[in-house]
Each structure stands twice: as C-alpha cells, then as structure tokens.
Tab-separated table of C-alpha atoms and ligand atoms in Angstrom:
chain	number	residue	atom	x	y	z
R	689	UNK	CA	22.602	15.548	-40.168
R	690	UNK	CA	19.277	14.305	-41.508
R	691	UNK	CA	19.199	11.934	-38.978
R	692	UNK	CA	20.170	13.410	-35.647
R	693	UNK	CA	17.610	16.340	-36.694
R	694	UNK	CA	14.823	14.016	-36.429
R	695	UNK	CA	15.232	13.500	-32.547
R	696	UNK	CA	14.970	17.697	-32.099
R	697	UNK	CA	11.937	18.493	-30.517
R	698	UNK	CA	10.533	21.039	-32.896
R	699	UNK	CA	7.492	22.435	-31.883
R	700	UNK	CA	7.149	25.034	-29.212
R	701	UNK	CA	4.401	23.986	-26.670
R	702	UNK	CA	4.043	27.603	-23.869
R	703	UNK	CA	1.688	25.279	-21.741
R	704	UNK	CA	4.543	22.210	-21.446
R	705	UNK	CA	7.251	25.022	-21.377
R	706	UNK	CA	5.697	26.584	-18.518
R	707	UNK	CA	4.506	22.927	-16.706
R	708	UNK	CA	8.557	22.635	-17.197
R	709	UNK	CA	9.621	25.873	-15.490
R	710	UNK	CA	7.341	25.136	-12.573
R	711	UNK	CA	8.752	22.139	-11.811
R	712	UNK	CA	12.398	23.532	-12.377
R	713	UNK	CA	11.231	26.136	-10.095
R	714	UNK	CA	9.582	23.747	-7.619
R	715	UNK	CA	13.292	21.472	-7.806
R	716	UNK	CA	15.393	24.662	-7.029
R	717	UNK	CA	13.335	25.708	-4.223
R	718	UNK	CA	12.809	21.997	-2.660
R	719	UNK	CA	16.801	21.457	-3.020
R	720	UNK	CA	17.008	24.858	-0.810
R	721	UNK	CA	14.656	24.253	1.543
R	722	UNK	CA	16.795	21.007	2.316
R	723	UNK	CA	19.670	23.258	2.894
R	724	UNK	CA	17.892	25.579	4.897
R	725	UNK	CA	15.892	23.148	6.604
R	726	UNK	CA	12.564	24.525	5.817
R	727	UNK	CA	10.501	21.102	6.917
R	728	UNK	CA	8.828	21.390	10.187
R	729	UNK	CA	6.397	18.212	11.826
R	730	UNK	CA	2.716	18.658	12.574
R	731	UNK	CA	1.336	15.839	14.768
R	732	UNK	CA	-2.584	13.907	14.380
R	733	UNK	CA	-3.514	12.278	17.363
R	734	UNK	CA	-4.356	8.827	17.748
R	735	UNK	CA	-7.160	8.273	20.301
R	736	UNK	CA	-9.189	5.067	21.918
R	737	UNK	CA	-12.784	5.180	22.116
R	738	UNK	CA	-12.668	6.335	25.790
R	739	UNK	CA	-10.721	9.878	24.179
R	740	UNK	CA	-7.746	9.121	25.741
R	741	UNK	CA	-4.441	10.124	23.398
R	742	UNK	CA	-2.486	7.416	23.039
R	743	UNK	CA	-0.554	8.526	20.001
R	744	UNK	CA	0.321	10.653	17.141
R	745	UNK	CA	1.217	10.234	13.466
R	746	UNK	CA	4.374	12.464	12.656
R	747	UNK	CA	3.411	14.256	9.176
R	748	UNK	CA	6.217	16.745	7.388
R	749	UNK	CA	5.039	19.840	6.279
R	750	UNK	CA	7.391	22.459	4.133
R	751	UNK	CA	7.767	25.832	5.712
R	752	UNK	CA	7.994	28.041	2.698
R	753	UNK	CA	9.154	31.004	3.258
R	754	UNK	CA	7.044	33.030	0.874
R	755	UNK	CA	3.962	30.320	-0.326
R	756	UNK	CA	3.477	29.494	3.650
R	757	UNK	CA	3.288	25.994	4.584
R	758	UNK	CA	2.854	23.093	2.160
R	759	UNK	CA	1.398	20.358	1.989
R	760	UNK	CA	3.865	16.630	1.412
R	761	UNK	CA	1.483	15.420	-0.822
R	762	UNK	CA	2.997	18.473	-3.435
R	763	UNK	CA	6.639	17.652	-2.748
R	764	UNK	CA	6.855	14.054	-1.665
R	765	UNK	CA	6.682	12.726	-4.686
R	766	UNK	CA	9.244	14.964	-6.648
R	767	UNK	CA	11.549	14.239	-3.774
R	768	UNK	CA	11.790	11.134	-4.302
R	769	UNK	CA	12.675	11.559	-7.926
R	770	UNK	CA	15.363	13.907	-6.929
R	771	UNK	CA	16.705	11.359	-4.298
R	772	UNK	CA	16.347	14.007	-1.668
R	773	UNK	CA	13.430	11.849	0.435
R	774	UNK	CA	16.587	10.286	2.673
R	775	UNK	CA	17.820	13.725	3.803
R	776	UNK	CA	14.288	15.030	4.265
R	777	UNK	CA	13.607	12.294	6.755
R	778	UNK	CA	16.220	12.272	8.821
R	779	UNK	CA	15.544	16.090	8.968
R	780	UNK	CA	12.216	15.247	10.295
R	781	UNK	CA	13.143	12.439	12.408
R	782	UNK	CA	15.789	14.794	14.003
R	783	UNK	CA	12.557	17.406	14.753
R	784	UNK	CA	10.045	14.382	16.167
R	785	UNK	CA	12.950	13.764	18.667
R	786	UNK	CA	13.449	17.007	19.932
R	787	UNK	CA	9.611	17.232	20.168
R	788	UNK	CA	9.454	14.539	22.101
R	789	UNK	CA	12.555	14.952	24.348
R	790	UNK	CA	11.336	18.100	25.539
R	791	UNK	CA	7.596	17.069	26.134
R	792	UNK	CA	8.887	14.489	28.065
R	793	UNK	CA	11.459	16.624	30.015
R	794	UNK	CA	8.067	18.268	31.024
R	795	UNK	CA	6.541	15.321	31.587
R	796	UNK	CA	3.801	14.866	28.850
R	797	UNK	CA	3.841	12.354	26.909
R	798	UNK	CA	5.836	9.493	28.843
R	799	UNK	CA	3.762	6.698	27.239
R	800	UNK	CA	2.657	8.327	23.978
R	801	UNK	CA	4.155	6.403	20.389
R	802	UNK	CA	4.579	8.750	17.825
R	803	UNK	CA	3.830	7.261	14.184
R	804	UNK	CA	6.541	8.143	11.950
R	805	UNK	CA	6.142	8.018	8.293
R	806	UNK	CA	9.614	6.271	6.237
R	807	UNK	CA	9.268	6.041	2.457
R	808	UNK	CA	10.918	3.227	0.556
R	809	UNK	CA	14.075	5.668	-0.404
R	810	UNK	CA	14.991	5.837	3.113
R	811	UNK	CA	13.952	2.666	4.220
R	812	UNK	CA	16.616	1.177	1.288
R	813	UNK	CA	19.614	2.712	2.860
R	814	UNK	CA	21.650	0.116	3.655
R	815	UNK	CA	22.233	1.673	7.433
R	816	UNK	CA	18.652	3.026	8.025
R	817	UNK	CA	18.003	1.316	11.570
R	818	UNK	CA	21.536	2.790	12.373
R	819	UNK	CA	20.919	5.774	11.574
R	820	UNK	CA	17.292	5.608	13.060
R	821	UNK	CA	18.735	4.628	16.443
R	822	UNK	CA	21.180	7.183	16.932
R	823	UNK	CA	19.065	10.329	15.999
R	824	UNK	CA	16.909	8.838	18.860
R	825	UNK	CA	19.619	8.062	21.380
R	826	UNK	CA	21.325	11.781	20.739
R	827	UNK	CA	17.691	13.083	21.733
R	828	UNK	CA	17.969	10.261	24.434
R	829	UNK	CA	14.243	9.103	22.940
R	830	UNK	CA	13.161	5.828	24.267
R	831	UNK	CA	12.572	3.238	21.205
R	832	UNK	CA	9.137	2.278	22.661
R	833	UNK	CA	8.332	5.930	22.260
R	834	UNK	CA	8.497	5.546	18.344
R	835	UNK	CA	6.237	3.295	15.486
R	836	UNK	CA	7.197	3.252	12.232
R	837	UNK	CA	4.677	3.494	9.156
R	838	UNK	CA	5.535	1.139	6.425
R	839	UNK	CA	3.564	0.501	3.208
R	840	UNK	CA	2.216	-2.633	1.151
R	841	UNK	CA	4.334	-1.385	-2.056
R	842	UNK	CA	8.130	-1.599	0.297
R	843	UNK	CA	7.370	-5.389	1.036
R	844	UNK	CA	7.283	-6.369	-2.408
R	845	UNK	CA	11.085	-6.026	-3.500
R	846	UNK	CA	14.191	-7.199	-1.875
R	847	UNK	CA	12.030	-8.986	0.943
R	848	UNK	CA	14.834	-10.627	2.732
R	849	UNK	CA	16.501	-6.695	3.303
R	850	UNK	CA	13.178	-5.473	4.279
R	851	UNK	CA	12.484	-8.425	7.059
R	852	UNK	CA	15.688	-7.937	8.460
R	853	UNK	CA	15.550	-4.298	8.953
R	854	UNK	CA	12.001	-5.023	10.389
R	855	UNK	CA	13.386	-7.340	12.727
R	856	UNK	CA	16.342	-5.128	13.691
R	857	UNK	CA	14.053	-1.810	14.627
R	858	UNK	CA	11.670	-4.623	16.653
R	859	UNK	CA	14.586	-5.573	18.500
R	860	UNK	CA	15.513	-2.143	19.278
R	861	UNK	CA	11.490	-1.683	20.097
R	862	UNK	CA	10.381	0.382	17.719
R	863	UNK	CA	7.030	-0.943	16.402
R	864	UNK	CA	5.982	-1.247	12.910
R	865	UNK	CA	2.601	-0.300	11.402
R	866	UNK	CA	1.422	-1.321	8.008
R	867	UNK	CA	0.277	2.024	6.716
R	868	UNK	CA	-2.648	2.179	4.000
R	869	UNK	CA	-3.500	-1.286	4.639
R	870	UNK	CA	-5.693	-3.115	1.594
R	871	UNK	CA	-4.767	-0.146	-0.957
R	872	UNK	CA	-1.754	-2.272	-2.428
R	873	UNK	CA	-1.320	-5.304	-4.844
R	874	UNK	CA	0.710	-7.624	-2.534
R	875	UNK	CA	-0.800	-10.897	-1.408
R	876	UNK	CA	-2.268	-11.447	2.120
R	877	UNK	CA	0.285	-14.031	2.643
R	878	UNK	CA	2.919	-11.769	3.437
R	879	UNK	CA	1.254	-10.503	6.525
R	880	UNK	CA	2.377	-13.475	8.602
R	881	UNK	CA	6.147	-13.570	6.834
R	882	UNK	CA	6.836	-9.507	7.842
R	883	UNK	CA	7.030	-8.644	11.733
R	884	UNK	CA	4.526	-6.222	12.205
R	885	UNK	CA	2.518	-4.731	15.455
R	886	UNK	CA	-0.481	-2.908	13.475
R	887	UNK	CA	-2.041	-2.349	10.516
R	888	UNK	CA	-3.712	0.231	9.933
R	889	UNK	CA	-7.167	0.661	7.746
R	890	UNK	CA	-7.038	2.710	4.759
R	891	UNK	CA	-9.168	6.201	4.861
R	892	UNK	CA	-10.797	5.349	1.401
R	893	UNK	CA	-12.486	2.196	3.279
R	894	UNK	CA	-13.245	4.237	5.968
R	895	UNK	CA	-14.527	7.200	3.708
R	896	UNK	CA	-16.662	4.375	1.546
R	897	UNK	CA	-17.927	1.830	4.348
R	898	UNK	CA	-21.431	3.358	4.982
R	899	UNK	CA	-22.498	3.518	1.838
R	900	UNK	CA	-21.312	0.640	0.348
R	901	UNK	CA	-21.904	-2.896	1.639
R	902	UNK	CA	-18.824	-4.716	0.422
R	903	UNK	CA	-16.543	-2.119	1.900
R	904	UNK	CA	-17.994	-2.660	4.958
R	905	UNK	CA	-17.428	-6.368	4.769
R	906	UNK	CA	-13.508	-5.513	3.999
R	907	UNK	CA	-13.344	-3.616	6.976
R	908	UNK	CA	-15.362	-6.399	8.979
R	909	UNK	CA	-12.803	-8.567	7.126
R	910	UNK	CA	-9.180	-6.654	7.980
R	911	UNK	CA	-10.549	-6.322	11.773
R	912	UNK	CA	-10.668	-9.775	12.080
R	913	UNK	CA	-7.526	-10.973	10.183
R	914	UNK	CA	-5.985	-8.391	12.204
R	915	UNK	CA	-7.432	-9.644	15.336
R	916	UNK	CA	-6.476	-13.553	14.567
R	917	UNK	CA	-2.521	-12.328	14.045
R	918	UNK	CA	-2.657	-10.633	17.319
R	919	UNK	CA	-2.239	-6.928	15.446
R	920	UNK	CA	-3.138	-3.625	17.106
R	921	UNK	CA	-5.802	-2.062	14.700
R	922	UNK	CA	-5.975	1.883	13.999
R	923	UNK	CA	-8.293	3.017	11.175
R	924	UNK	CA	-7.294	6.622	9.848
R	925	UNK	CA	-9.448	9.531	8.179
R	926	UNK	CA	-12.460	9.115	10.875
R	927	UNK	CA	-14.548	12.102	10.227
R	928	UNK	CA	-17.604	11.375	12.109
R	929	UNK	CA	-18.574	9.489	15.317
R	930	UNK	CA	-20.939	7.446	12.892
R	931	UNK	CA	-18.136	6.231	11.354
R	932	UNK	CA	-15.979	5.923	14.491
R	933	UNK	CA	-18.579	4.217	16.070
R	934	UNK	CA	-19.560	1.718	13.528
R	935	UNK	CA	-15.261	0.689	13.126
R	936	UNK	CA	-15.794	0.433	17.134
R	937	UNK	CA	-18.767	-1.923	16.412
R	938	UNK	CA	-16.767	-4.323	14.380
R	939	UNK	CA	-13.522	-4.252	16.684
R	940	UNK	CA	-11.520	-1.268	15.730
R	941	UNK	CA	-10.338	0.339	19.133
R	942	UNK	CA	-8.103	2.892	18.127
R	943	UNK	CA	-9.231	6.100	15.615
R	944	UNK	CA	-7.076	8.925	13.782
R	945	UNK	CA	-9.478	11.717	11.748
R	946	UNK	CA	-10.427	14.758	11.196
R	947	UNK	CA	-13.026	14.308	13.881
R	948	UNK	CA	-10.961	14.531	16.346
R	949	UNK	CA	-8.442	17.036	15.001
R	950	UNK	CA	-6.201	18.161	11.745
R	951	UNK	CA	-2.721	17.909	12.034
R	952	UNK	CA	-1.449	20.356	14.385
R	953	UNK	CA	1.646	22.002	15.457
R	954	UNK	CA	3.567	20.482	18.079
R	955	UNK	CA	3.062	23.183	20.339
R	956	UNK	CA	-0.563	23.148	19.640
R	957	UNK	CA	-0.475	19.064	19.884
R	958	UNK	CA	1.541	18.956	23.547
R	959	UNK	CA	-1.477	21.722	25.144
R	960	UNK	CA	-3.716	18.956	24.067
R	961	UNK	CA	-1.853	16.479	26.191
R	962	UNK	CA	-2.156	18.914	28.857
R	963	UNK	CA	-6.074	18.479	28.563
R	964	UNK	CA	-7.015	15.498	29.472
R	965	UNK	CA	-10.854	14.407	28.482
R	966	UNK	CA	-10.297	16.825	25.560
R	967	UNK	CA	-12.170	13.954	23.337
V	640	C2E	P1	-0.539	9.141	5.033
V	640	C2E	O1	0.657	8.550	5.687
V	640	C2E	O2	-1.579	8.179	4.579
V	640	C2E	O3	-1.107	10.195	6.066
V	640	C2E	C1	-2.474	10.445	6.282
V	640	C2E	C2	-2.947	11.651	5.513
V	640	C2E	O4	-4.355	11.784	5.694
V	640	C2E	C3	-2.351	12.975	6.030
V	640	C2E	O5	-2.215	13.848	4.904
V	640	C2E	C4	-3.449	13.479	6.955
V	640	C2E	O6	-3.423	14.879	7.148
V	640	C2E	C5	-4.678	13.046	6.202
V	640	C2E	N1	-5.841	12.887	7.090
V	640	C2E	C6	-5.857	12.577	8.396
V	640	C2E	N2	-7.114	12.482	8.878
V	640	C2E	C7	-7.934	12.742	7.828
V	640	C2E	C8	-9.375	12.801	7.703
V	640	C2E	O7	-10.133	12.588	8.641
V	640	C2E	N3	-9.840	13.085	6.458
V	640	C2E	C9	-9.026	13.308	5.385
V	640	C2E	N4	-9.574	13.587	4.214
V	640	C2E	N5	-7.661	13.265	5.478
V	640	C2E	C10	-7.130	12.990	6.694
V	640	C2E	P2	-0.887	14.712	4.707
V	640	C2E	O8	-0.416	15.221	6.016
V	640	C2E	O9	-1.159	15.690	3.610
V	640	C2E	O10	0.181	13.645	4.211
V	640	C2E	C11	0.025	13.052	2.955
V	640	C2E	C12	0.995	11.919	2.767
V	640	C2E	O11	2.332	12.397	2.697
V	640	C2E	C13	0.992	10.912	3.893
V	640	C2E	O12	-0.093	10.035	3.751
V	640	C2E	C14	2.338	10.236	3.678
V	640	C2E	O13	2.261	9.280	2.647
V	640	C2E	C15	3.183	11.396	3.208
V	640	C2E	N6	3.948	11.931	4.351
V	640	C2E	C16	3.565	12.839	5.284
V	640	C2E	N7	4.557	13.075	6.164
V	640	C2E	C17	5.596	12.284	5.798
V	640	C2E	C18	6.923	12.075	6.310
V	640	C2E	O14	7.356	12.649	7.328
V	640	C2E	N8	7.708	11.175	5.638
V	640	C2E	C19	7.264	10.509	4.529
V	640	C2E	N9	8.095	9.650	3.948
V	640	C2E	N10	6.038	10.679	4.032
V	640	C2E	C20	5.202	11.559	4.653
V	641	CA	CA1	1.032	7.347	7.432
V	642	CA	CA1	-2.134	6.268	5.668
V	643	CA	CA1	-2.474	7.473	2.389
C-alpha cells in the first residue's frame, strides 16, 4: 500500500551502506572473539613519588587475530550495545587472576592492588559481587589484592542497588575507586552517600592544568575534598614530571601516565616488579 511504502527507505546511500557493513562486520567478529576468547589484559602501573609500584590499572585489549591488538576504546562501546560487556569482563577478570596468582606464587607482587575496570552492564547484574568473589577465590586471589574502578555516570540510577553492592565488595575488601573523577554531571553530594577509598583525577584536568588557571584550581579543589573525606588520591594520564610534580605540590601522592610507562603486557609488567628503583 500507499502507506506502508512511505516508511521504505528509498534511496541508496554506498557511504551509510558501507558504515553499515563495517559495523556488521565489526559485531560478527567481536561476538567471535568472545567465543574464542580473544581479550587479553595489559597492566599501567601506579607509582608514589618515591617510584615505588604500588599498583596497576587492569585495561582489556582485543587480540585480533588478523588486525593485531585493539584498542577498548573501538569495541567497548559496541559491546555494550550488544550486551556482550558482562561476558567480556568476567573473561578479563578470570585473566587479572591468573596474572596475579602466579606473580604471587613467585612472589612479586604480594602487596600490589590491581585496578580493575567494571562498566555499568556488569556492575547491574544482579549477582556481580558473587560472581566477582568466586573468580577470585578459584584463583585463590586475596580481595585486598583487587580495586575496583567505578564511574560518576553508574551512581546516578538505581542508587540504593549500587550502595549495596559497594558495601558488599568493601566487606569482602575489595576497594573502590571513583574513576574519571569531575568528568560527570552528578552532584558532589553523593561523594559522602557512596563508600568509596579513592578517587581518581581525570587525565583531561591533568592534560589542561598548566595552562589554564581554573583547572588548576579544580585540581587544587578535588585534592582537598579528597583529602577532608579521608580518600586515597591517584591522578591518571601524567606525562611529564612537570605535571607530576606540580599534582605532588598540591597533595596528589600517587601518579599513573605515560611518563612512567604505556600499558604493558603482563609479562612485560611483572619484570618491572622485578626492578625495583625502575622509576
Ligand atoms: P580509562 O579507565 O579512563 O583508562 C585510562 C585510559 O587512558 C587507558 O586507555 C590508558 O591507556 C590511557 N592512558 C594512560 N596513561 C595515559 C597518558 O599518560 N596519556 C594518555 N593520553 N592516555 C593515557 P585504554 O587502555 O585505551 O582504555 C580506554 C578505556 O576503555 C578506559 O578508560 C576504560 O573506560 C575502558 N576499558 C579499558 N579496559 C577495560 C576493562 O577491562 N573493562 C571495562 N569495562 N572497560 C575498560
Ligand atoms: Ca579506569
Ligand atoms: Ca580513567
Ligand atoms: Ca577515561
């Protein structure tokens, strides 16, 4: 009919056709690469201003098997919207643990906290601390080994959920960190309602505070509302020792940046353990 004509889609665009294929492509292949587990961990240290390694942020990298590895920031997003982000993480939770059960067998890293990154699809499952617990317990993991990165945007909805999941990976002594800290819309006030350990500065205040005076004053500002909740304070994308050494000015002990290293391999990331006064 007349009608039900109106709703085709009539003209032929190549370029959207082809922006569609890719990303039919890009769905087939990320759907596999669950399957075949294709994600593998690189770890970022976390270091004091004395160099010492105190830490690591967990970040997920996809193995492909023909474009090499790439980079979450090209599949995250689309896994989400395919509802595969839950598998993916326990995927990479399951590879942090055996990383860190067999450093530890060999003795590294007995008081290091690896940062793990949990996106709001996972972090809705109704039993996500469950879960959480017993990938660590069948790599027999200590929970004070393990943080967990949170952001702004998952304290916003169903807060009551999100507190008491908090509150049950706290008890089990994981810590929580409050991941791009300042870069969301929620209010301050929630900072003393959710049970956090850190927060940790956003890279575009880091990346911005030299040359511009007011986001040096937010910095200046997050240090000390930090400081006055009793919050460990980490400041990520430090690319210079300017820039480390002006957050170390203002109260910021603990750094995470290119200037100290990329991500790296795990294998690549425990040899650095093994060298101590590397930074
Ligand atoms: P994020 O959690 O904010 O992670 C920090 C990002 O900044 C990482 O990008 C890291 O490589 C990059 N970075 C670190 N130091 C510097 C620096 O000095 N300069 C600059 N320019 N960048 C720096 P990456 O690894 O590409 O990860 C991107 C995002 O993907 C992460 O942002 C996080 O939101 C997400 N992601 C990564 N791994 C995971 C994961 O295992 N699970 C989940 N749910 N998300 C993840
Ligand atoms: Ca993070
Ligand atoms: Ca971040
Ligand atoms: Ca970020």
């Amino acid at each position: 009919s007349r009608a039900a004509g109106r709703n085709v889609f009539r003209f032929f665009d190549p370029a959207m056709q082809a922006l569609a294929n890719q990303r039919s492509q890009l769905e087939a292949e990320l759907r596999q690469a669950v399957a075949r587990r294709q994600f593998i961990v690189y770890y970022q240290p976390q270091v004091t201003y004395e160099g010492d390694v105190v830490g690591a942020e967990a970040l997920v990298r996809w193995q492909h098997p023909i474009r090499g590895i790439v980079s979450p920031t090209t599949f995250i997003s689309l896994a989400e919207d395919m509802g595969l982000m839950d598998e993916i993480g326990r995927q990479v939770l399951h590879r942090i643990c055996t990383d860190l059960e067999n450093w530890q067998r060999e003795g590294l890293a007995r008081d290091l906290v690896v940062a793990i990154n949990v996106s709001a699809q996972e972090f809705k499952v109704d039993n996500f601390v469950y879960r959480f617990r017993e990938i660590m317990r069948e790599h027999h993991v200590p929970s004070h080994s393990v943080k967990v990165e949170l952001t702004e945007s998952m304290m916003v909805d169903h807060i009551e959920d999100v507190i008491t999941k908090m509150q049950a990976l706290r008890s089990n002594e994981v810590s929580i960190s409050l991941d791009d800290f300042g870069t969301g819309y929620s209010s301050l006030s929630y900072l003393g309602r959710f049970p956090i350990d850190q927060i940790k500065i956003d890279q575009t205040f880091v990346r911005e505070m030299q040359n511009d005076a007011a986001m040096a004053s937010i910095i200046r500002s997050i240090i000390m509302l930090g400081q006055s909740l009793n919050l460990s304070i980490i400041a990520e994308g430090v690319e210079t020792e300017q820039q480390r050494d002006f957050l170390h000015a203002q109260g910021c002990l603990l750094y995470q940046g290119y200037w100290y290293s990329k991500p790296i391999p795990g294998e690549q990331f425990a040899d650095l353990l093994n060298t101590p006064g590397r930074f």
